[in-house]
Amino acid sequence: MAGVNSGDSQLFSDTFSITSINAQKYDRVSRLSGNNENGDTFFTLDINTELYPCTVGERMLVKLVTTLSLDGSKDDDKGWRNIGLGMESLADSHDYVCHGKVYRFEEGEGENMKVYISFGGLLLYMDGPYKKLTPLRIDHIYLLLKK
């Protein structure tokens, strides 16, 4: 993981290309699918496309972090809703931010594993190498996206 710092609060970071968008089921939510640049990690992500419009072929940086604090300190005592009030945070340098929970892991094929994360009903599914996804655990996390 390039650029892991901030007190090791960054659990995952990679750049993905969007390969398909399914917008048939809901008005403002689409399911994006894509692969990372070297093709070893696949994702599907439900996203509010009214807030964050996307197109097939676009590249986006996907980060999963434990805190929005720039210094990596836990934000448990502040609550996630108050992180951006009057202080800088990781959210300031990203286009789309969600708070959610890792809720399930499964064995994948070969050296891969599958991870399931819910952001208030908007789901993220990732299938990739154990080495990349093992820092994730059943816990609350933030999703940060940037084009």
mmCIF file of N, CA, C and O in Angstrom, residues 16-94:
data_model
loop_
_atom_site.group_PDB
_atom_site.id
_atom_site.type_symbol
_atom_site.label_atom_id
_atom_site.label_comp_id
_atom_site.label_asym_id
_atom_site.label_seq_id
_atom_site.Cartn_x
_atom_site.Cartn_y
_atom_site.Cartn_z
ATOM 1 N N PHE A 16 -8.501 2.259 -9.201
ATOM 2 C CA PHE A 16 -9.358 1.355 -9.966
ATOM 3 C C PHE A 16 -9.873 2.050 -11.215
ATOM 4 O O PHE A 16 -10.086 3.263 -11.215
ATOM 5 N N SER A 17 -10.098 1.262 -12.264
ATOM 6 C CA SER A 17 -10.777 1.732 -13.469
ATOM 7 C C SER A 17 -12.183 1.170 -13.453
ATOM 8 O O SER A 17 -12.375 -0.039 -13.220
ATOM 9 N N ILE A 18 -13.166 2.023 -13.709
ATOM 10 C CA ILE A 18 -14.562 1.585 -13.735
ATOM 11 C C ILE A 18 -14.812 0.845 -15.046
ATOM 12 O O ILE A 18 -14.584 1.386 -16.127
ATOM 13 N N THR A 19 -15.275 -0.397 -14.939
ATOM 14 C CA THR A 19 -15.523 -1.219 -16.128
ATOM 15 C C THR A 19 -17.004 -1.301 -16.490
ATOM 16 O O THR A 19 -17.336 -1.555 -17.640
ATOM 17 N N SER A 20 -17.886 -1.104 -15.506
ATOM 18 C CA SER A 20 -19.324 -1.101 -15.809
ATOM 19 C C SER A 20 -20.072 -0.321 -14.740
ATOM 20 O O SER A 20 -19.614 -0.181 -13.603
ATOM 21 N N ILE A 21 -21.246 0.182 -15.143
ATOM 22 C CA ILE A 21 -22.130 0.915 -14.232
ATOM 23 C C ILE A 21 -23.544 0.393 -14.452
ATOM 24 O O ILE A 21 -24.044 0.402 -15.570
ATOM 25 N N ASN A 22 -24.168 -0.065 -13.378
ATOM 26 C CA ASN A 22 -25.540 -0.546 -13.444
ATOM 27 C C ASN A 22 -26.420 0.433 -12.682
ATOM 28 O O ASN A 22 -26.346 0.517 -11.458
ATOM 29 N N ALA A 23 -27.261 1.174 -13.409
ATOM 30 C CA ALA A 23 -28.124 2.192 -12.792
ATOM 31 C C ALA A 23 -29.594 1.832 -12.924
ATOM 32 O O ALA A 23 -30.452 2.690 -12.804
ATOM 33 N N GLN A 24 -29.905 0.563 -13.165
ATOM 34 C CA GLN A 24 -31.277 0.173 -13.467
ATOM 35 C C GLN A 24 -32.204 0.072 -12.261
ATOM 36 O O GLN A 24 -33.395 0.267 -12.385
ATOM 37 N N LYS A 25 -31.664 -0.215 -11.068
ATOM 38 C CA LYS A 25 -32.529 -0.526 -9.940
ATOM 39 C C LYS A 25 -33.027 0.702 -9.176
ATOM 40 O O LYS A 25 -34.159 0.744 -8.731
ATOM 41 N N TYR A 26 -32.181 1.727 -9.005
ATOM 42 C CA TYR A 26 -32.549 2.896 -8.206
ATOM 43 C C TYR A 26 -32.325 4.178 -8.992
ATOM 44 O O TYR A 26 -31.532 4.222 -9.915
ATOM 45 N N ASP A 27 -33.003 5.257 -8.573
ATOM 46 C CA ASP A 27 -32.898 6.536 -9.270
ATOM 47 C C ASP A 27 -31.547 7.203 -9.091
ATOM 48 O O ASP A 27 -30.957 7.683 -10.039
ATOM 49 N N ARG A 28 -31.047 7.258 -7.871
ATOM 50 C CA ARG A 28 -29.828 8.019 -7.576
ATOM 51 C C ARG A 28 -28.629 7.155 -7.218
ATOM 52 O O ARG A 28 -27.566 7.676 -6.912
ATOM 53 N N VAL A 29 -28.802 5.855 -7.205
ATOM 54 C CA VAL A 29 -27.718 4.943 -6.821
ATOM 55 C C VAL A 29 -27.389 4.028 -7.991
ATOM 56 O O VAL A 29 -28.280 3.483 -8.627
ATOM 57 N N SER A 30 -26.096 3.887 -8.255
ATOM 58 C CA SER A 30 -25.624 2.968 -9.291
ATOM 59 C C SER A 30 -24.614 2.021 -8.679
ATOM 60 O O SER A 30 -23.946 2.349 -7.692
ATOM 61 N N ARG A 31 -24.485 0.850 -9.275
ATOM 62 C CA ARG A 31 -23.480 -0.119 -8.844
ATOM 63 C C ARG A 31 -22.329 -0.078 -9.832
ATOM 64 O O ARG A 31 -22.479 -0.423 -11.003
ATOM 65 N N LEU A 32 -21.175 0.386 -9.337
ATOM 66 C CA LEU A 32 -19.968 0.442 -10.149
ATOM 67 C C LEU A 32 -19.204 -0.864 -10.011
ATOM 68 O O LEU A 32 -19.184 -1.461 -8.934
ATOM 69 N N SER A 33 -18.565 -1.290 -11.077
ATOM 70 C CA SER A 33 -17.660 -2.435 -11.044
ATOM 71 C C SER A 33 -16.353 -1.993 -11.660
ATOM 72 O O SER A 33 -16.337 -1.162 -12.573
ATOM 73 N N GLY A 34 -15.261 -2.561 -11.161
ATOM 74 C CA GLY A 34 -13.973 -2.184 -11.718
ATOM 75 C C GLY A 34 -12.838 -3.046 -11.221
ATOM 76 O O GLY A 34 -13.002 -3.872 -10.323
ATOM 77 N N ASN A 35 -11.684 -2.836 -11.834
ATOM 78 C CA ASN A 35 -10.457 -3.550 -11.487
ATOM 79 C C ASN A 35 -9.370 -2.542 -11.180
ATOM 80 O O ASN A 35 -9.356 -1.446 -11.744
ATOM 81 N N ASN A 36 -8.421 -2.965 -10.331
ATOM 82 C CA ASN A 36 -7.278 -2.101 -10.084
ATOM 83 C C ASN A 36 -6.326 -2.176 -11.278
ATOM 84 O O ASN A 36 -6.541 -2.958 -12.211
ATOM 85 N N GLU A 37 -5.287 -1.354 -11.261
ATOM 86 C CA GLU A 37 -4.421 -1.209 -12.427
ATOM 87 C C GLU A 37 -3.679 -2.487 -12.801
ATOM 88 O O GLU A 37 -3.467 -2.760 -13.972
ATOM 89 N N ASN A 38 -3.283 -3.296 -11.821
ATOM 90 C CA ASN A 38 -2.576 -4.529 -12.180
ATOM 91 C C ASN A 38 -3.512 -5.736 -12.280
ATOM 92 O O ASN A 38 -3.065 -6.850 -12.519
ATOM 93 N N GLY A 39 -4.815 -5.527 -12.091
ATOM 94 C CA GLY A 39 -5.814 -6.555 -12.347
ATOM 95 C C GLY A 39 -5.975 -7.616 -11.277
ATOM 96 O O GLY A 39 -6.703 -8.576 -11.489
ATOM 97 N N ASP A 40 -5.340 -7.453 -10.102
ATOM 98 C CA ASP A 40 -5.470 -8.497 -9.091
ATOM 99 C C ASP A 40 -6.595 -8.258 -8.090
ATOM 100 O O ASP A 40 -6.909 -9.122 -7.287
ATOM 101 N N THR A 41 -7.232 -7.080 -8.126
ATOM 102 C CA THR A 41 -8.322 -6.774 -7.203
ATOM 103 C C THR A 41 -9.526 -6.252 -7.986
ATOM 104 O O THR A 41 -9.399 -5.393 -8.842
ATOM 105 N N PHE A 42 -10.693 -6.809 -7.680
ATOM 106 C CA PHE A 42 -11.958 -6.454 -8.321
ATOM 107 C C PHE A 42 -12.870 -5.855 -7.255
ATOM 108 O O PHE A 42 -12.818 -6.249 -6.099
ATOM 109 N N PHE A 43 -13.706 -4.888 -7.642
ATOM 110 C CA PHE A 43 -14.663 -4.333 -6.691
ATOM 111 C C PHE A 43 -15.995 -4.068 -7.359
ATOM 112 O O PHE A 43 -16.093 -3.865 -8.565
ATOM 113 N N THR A 44 -17.052 -4.083 -6.538
ATOM 114 C CA THR A 44 -18.346 -3.504 -6.901
ATOM 115 C C THR A 44 -18.696 -2.553 -5.768
ATOM 116 O O THR A 44 -18.456 -2.851 -4.595
ATOM 117 N N LEU A 45 -19.236 -1.406 -6.117
ATOM 118 C CA LEU A 45 -19.534 -0.366 -5.138
ATOM 119 C C LEU A 45 -20.842 0.308 -5.505
ATOM 120 O O LEU A 45 -21.014 0.773 -6.629
ATOM 121 N N ASP A 46 -21.761 0.361 -4.542
ATOM 122 C CA ASP A 46 -22.990 1.142 -4.700
ATOM 123 C C ASP A 46 -22.658 2.576 -4.325
ATOM 124 O O ASP A 46 -22.083 2.822 -3.259
ATOM 125 N N ILE A 47 -23.033 3.508 -5.193
ATOM 126 C CA ILE A 47 -22.644 4.903 -4.979
ATOM 127 C C ILE A 47 -23.791 5.828 -5.375
ATOM 128 O O ILE A 47 -24.545 5.533 -6.301
ATOM 129 N N ASN A 48 -23.925 6.933 -4.662
ATOM 130 C CA ASN A 48 -24.921 7.946 -4.990
ATOM 131 C C ASN A 48 -24.380 8.751 -6.176
ATOM 132 O O ASN A 48 -23.548 9.630 -6.010
ATOM 133 N N THR A 49 -24.857 8.452 -7.363
ATOM 134 C CA THR A 49 -24.336 9.097 -8.569
ATOM 135 C C THR A 49 -24.869 10.518 -8.754
ATOM 136 O O THR A 49 -24.366 11.246 -9.595
ATOM 137 N N GLU A 50 -25.847 10.900 -7.972
ATOM 138 C CA GLU A 50 -26.290 12.289 -7.990
ATOM 139 C C GLU A 50 -25.221 13.168 -7.323
ATOM 140 O O GLU A 50 -24.941 14.281 -7.775
ATOM 141 N N LEU A 51 -24.601 12.645 -6.271
ATOM 142 C CA LEU A 51 -23.532 13.362 -5.569
ATOM 143 C C LEU A 51 -22.163 13.167 -6.229
ATOM 144 O O LEU A 51 -21.311 14.051 -6.167
ATOM 145 N N TYR A 52 -21.947 11.989 -6.827
ATOM 146 C CA TYR A 52 -20.635 11.637 -7.365
ATOM 147 C C TYR A 52 -20.825 10.909 -8.707
ATOM 148 O O TYR A 52 -20.759 9.685 -8.775
ATOM 149 N N PRO A 53 -21.093 11.664 -9.780
ATOM 150 C CA PRO A 53 -21.321 11.029 -11.078
ATOM 151 C C PRO A 53 -20.047 10.353 -11.592
ATOM 152 O O PRO A 53 -18.946 10.862 -11.408
ATOM 153 N N CYS A 54 -20.215 9.198 -12.211
ATOM 154 C CA CYS A 54 -19.083 8.417 -12.725
ATOM 155 C C CYS A 54 -19.398 7.925 -14.136
ATOM 156 O O CYS A 54 -20.564 7.801 -14.518
ATOM 157 N N THR A 55 -18.350 7.636 -14.906
ATOM 158 C CA THR A 55 -18.514 7.075 -16.244
ATOM 159 C C THR A 55 -17.574 5.886 -16.403
ATOM 160 O O THR A 55 -16.528 5.795 -15.754
ATOM 161 N N VAL A 56 -17.950 4.974 -17.281
ATOM 162 C CA VAL A 56 -17.111 3.810 -17.587
ATOM 163 C C VAL A 56 -15.782 4.304 -18.151
ATOM 164 O O VAL A 56 -15.742 5.229 -18.955
ATOM 165 N N GLY A 57 -14.699 3.697 -17.679
ATOM 166 C CA GLY A 57 -13.367 4.081 -18.125
ATOM 167 C C GLY A 57 -12.667 5.056 -17.203
ATOM 168 O O GLY A 57 -11.449 5.212 -17.271
ATOM 169 N N GLU A 58 -13.432 5.725 -16.330
ATOM 170 C CA GLU A 58 -12.825 6.646 -15.375
ATOM 171 C C GLU A 58 -11.993 5.883 -14.370
ATOM 172 O O GLU A 58 -12.296 4.748 -14.016
ATOM 173 N N ARG A 59 -10.949 6.543 -13.898
ATOM 174 C CA ARG A 59 -10.110 5.973 -12.841
ATOM 175 C C ARG A 59 -10.400 6.706 -11.541
ATOM 176 O O ARG A 59 -10.631 7.912 -11.551
ATOM 177 N N MET A 60 -10.387 5.956 -10.441
ATOM 178 C CA MET A 60 -10.613 6.578 -9.136
ATOM 179 C C MET A 60 -9.715 5.928 -8.089
ATOM 180 O O MET A 60 -9.459 4.736 -8.133
ATOM 181 N N LEU A 61 -9.239 6.771 -7.179
ATOM 182 C CA LEU A 61 -8.470 6.305 -6.038
ATOM 183 C C LEU A 61 -9.460 5.884 -4.957
ATOM 184 O O LEU A 61 -10.363 6.644 -4.605
ATOM 185 N N VAL A 62 -9.299 4.664 -4.442
ATOM 186 C CA VAL A 62 -10.159 4.125 -3.397
ATOM 187 C C VAL A 62 -9.295 3.899 -2.159
ATOM 188 O O VAL A 62 -8.293 3.193 -2.232
ATOM 189 N N LYS A 63 -9.687 4.523 -1.056
ATOM 190 C CA LYS A 63 -8.976 4.335 0.211
ATOM 191 C C LYS A 63 -9.965 3.881 1.270
ATOM 192 O O LYS A 63 -11.109 4.345 1.306
ATOM 193 N N LEU A 64 -9.507 3.005 2.146
ATOM 194 C CA LEU A 64 -10.258 2.603 3.325
ATOM 195 C C LEU A 64 -9.393 2.944 4.535
ATOM 196 O O LEU A 64 -8.240 2.498 4.624
ATOM 197 N N VAL A 65 -9.932 3.764 5.435
ATOM 198 C CA VAL A 65 -9.166 4.250 6.586
ATOM 199 C C VAL A 65 -9.983 4.092 7.868
ATOM 200 O O VAL A 65 -11.213 4.020 7.826
ATOM 201 N N THR A 66 -9.285 4.084 8.996
ATOM 202 C CA THR A 66 -9.963 3.928 10.287
ATOM 203 C C THR A 66 -10.375 5.253 10.905
ATOM 204 O O THR A 66 -11.209 5.282 11.801
ATOM 205 N N THR A 67 -9.795 6.348 10.428
ATOM 206 C CA THR A 67 -10.101 7.664 10.985
ATOM 207 C C THR A 67 -9.950 8.719 9.892
ATOM 208 O O THR A 67 -9.214 8.511 8.932
ATOM 209 N N LEU A 68 -10.619 9.829 10.061
ATOM 210 C CA LEU A 68 -10.454 10.952 9.140
ATOM 211 C C LEU A 68 -9.422 11.957 9.649
ATOM 212 O O LEU A 68 -9.072 12.898 8.949
ATOM 213 N N SER A 69 -8.912 11.761 10.854
ATOM 214 C CA SER A 69 -7.928 12.664 11.433
ATOM 215 C C SER A 69 -6.621 12.590 10.653
ATOM 216 O O SER A 69 -6.137 11.501 10.346
ATOM 217 N N LEU A 70 -6.052 13.742 10.348
ATOM 218 C CA LEU A 70 -4.803 13.788 9.591
ATOM 219 C C LEU A 70 -3.644 13.143 10.338
ATOM 220 O O LEU A 70 -2.744 12.568 9.726
ATOM 221 N N ASP A 71 -3.657 13.208 11.663
ATOM 222 C CA ASP A 71 -2.561 12.635 12.442
ATOM 223 C C ASP A 71 -2.770 11.153 12.766
ATOM 224 O O ASP A 71 -1.950 10.530 13.430
ATOM 225 N N GLY A 72 -3.876 10.579 12.305
ATOM 226 C CA GLY A 72 -4.142 9.161 12.532
ATOM 227 C C GLY A 72 -4.756 8.834 13.867
ATOM 228 O O GLY A 72 -4.984 7.672 14.176
ATOM 229 N N SER A 73 -5.051 9.856 14.660
ATOM 230 C CA SER A 73 -5.637 9.592 15.980
ATOM 231 C C SER A 73 -7.081 9.128 15.833
ATOM 232 O O SER A 73 -7.792 9.527 14.918
ATOM 233 N N LYS A 74 -7.496 8.285 16.755
ATOM 234 C CA LYS A 74 -8.864 7.762 16.742
ATOM 235 C C LYS A 74 -9.863 8.890 16.927
ATOM 236 O O LYS A 74 -9.612 9.833 17.663
ATOM 237 N N ASP A 75 -10.996 8.779 16.249
ATOM 238 C CA ASP A 75 -12.033 9.799 16.393
ATOM 239 C C ASP A 75 -13.237 9.281 17.159
ATOM 240 O O ASP A 75 -14.319 9.802 17.034
ATOM 241 N N ASP A 76 -13.033 8.231 17.962
ATOM 242 C CA ASP A 76 -14.139 7.644 18.723
ATOM 243 C C ASP A 76 -14.816 8.642 19.649
ATOM 244 O O ASP A 76 -16.029 8.659 19.771
ATOM 245 N N ASP A 77 -14.043 9.487 20.313
ATOM 246 C CA ASP A 77 -14.631 10.417 21.270
ATOM 247 C C ASP A 77 -15.351 11.580 20.601
ATOM 248 O O ASP A 77 -16.192 12.220 21.205
ATOM 249 N N LYS A 78 -15.043 11.839 19.327
ATOM 250 C CA LYS A 78 -15.662 12.974 18.636
ATOM 251 C C LYS A 78 -16.902 12.570 17.857
ATOM 252 O O LYS A 78 -17.780 13.366 17.637
ATOM 253 N N GLY A 79 -16.939 11.322 17.403
ATOM 254 C CA GLY A 79 -18.033 10.884 16.549
ATOM 255 C C GLY A 79 -17.770 11.273 15.109
ATOM 256 O O GLY A 79 -17.176 12.316 14.834
ATOM 257 N N TRP A 80 -18.172 10.457 14.185
ATOM 258 C CA TRP A 80 -17.830 10.696 12.776
ATOM 259 C C TRP A 80 -18.501 11.931 12.201
ATOM 260 O O TRP A 80 -17.992 12.559 11.286
ATOM 261 N N ARG A 81 -19.624 12.346 12.728
ATOM 262 C CA ARG A 81 -20.323 13.509 12.174
ATOM 263 C C ARG A 81 -19.622 14.824 12.494
ATOM 264 O O ARG A 81 -19.799 15.811 11.815
ATOM 265 N N ASN A 82 -18.818 14.863 13.536
ATOM 266 C CA ASN A 82 -18.170 16.100 13.962
ATOM 267 C C ASN A 82 -16.731 16.234 13.482
ATOM 268 O O ASN A 82 -16.079 17.204 13.799
ATOM 269 N N ILE A 83 -16.241 15.293 12.729
ATOM 270 C CA ILE A 83 -14.839 15.303 12.330
ATOM 271 C C ILE A 83 -14.486 16.553 11.535
ATOM 272 O O ILE A 83 -13.475 17.161 11.755
ATOM 273 N N GLY A 84 -15.322 16.950 10.595
ATOM 274 C CA GLY A 84 -14.985 18.067 9.725
ATOM 275 C C GLY A 84 -15.319 19.440 10.259
ATOM 276 O O GLY A 84 -15.029 20.431 9.623
ATOM 277 N N LEU A 85 -15.893 19.533 11.426
ATOM 278 C CA LEU A 85 -16.321 20.821 11.946
ATOM 279 C C LEU A 85 -15.149 21.613 12.520
ATOM 280 O O LEU A 85 -14.655 21.317 13.602
ATOM 281 N N GLY A 86 -14.685 22.603 11.775
ATOM 282 C CA GLY A 86 -13.653 23.503 12.262
ATOM 283 C C GLY A 86 -12.245 22.966 12.251
ATOM 284 O O GLY A 86 -11.342 23.598 12.769
ATOM 285 N N MET A 87 -12.027 21.762 11.685
ATOM 286 C CA MET A 87 -10.666 21.242 11.613
ATOM 287 C C MET A 87 -10.484 20.474 10.309
ATOM 288 O O MET A 87 -11.436 19.948 9.749
ATOM 289 N N GLU A 88 -9.254 20.448 9.841
ATOM 290 C CA GLU A 88 -8.961 19.737 8.600
ATOM 291 C C GLU A 88 -8.997 18.238 8.837
ATOM 292 O O GLU A 88 -8.686 17.760 9.921
ATOM 293 N N SER A 89 -9.375 17.509 7.782
ATOM 294 C CA SER A 89 -9.413 16.051 7.875
ATOM 295 C C SER A 89 -9.102 15.463 6.503
ATOM 296 O O SER A 89 -9.000 16.189 5.508
ATOM 297 N N LEU A 90 -8.969 14.162 6.449
ATOM 298 C CA LEU A 90 -8.741 13.478 5.176
ATOM 299 C C LEU A 90 -9.894 13.710 4.200
ATOM 300 O O LEU A 90 -9.700 13.685 2.992
ATOM 301 N N ALA A 91 -11.079 13.940 4.720
ATOM 302 C CA ALA A 91 -12.248 14.173 3.867
ATOM 303 C C ALA A 91 -12.062 15.405 2.987
ATOM 304 O O ALA A 91 -12.596 15.462 1.874
ATOM 305 N N ASP A 92 -11.291 16.387 3.448
ATOM 306 C CA ASP A 92 -11.089 17.619 2.687
ATOM 307 C C ASP A 92 -10.364 17.382 1.362
ATOM 308 O O ASP A 92 -10.542 18.141 0.421
ATOM 309 N N SER A 93 -9.554 16.346 1.280
ATOM 310 C CA SER A 93 -8.767 16.092 0.072
ATOM 311 C C SER A 93 -9.365 14.991 -0.805
ATOM 312 O O SER A 93 -8.713 14.511 -1.727
ATOM 313 N N HIS A 94 -10.604 14.587 -0.528
ATOM 314 C CA HIS A 94 -11.273 13.556 -1.323
ATOM 315 C C HIS A 94 -12.643 14.054 -1.772
ATOM 316 O O HIS A 94 -13.219 14.943 -1.171
#
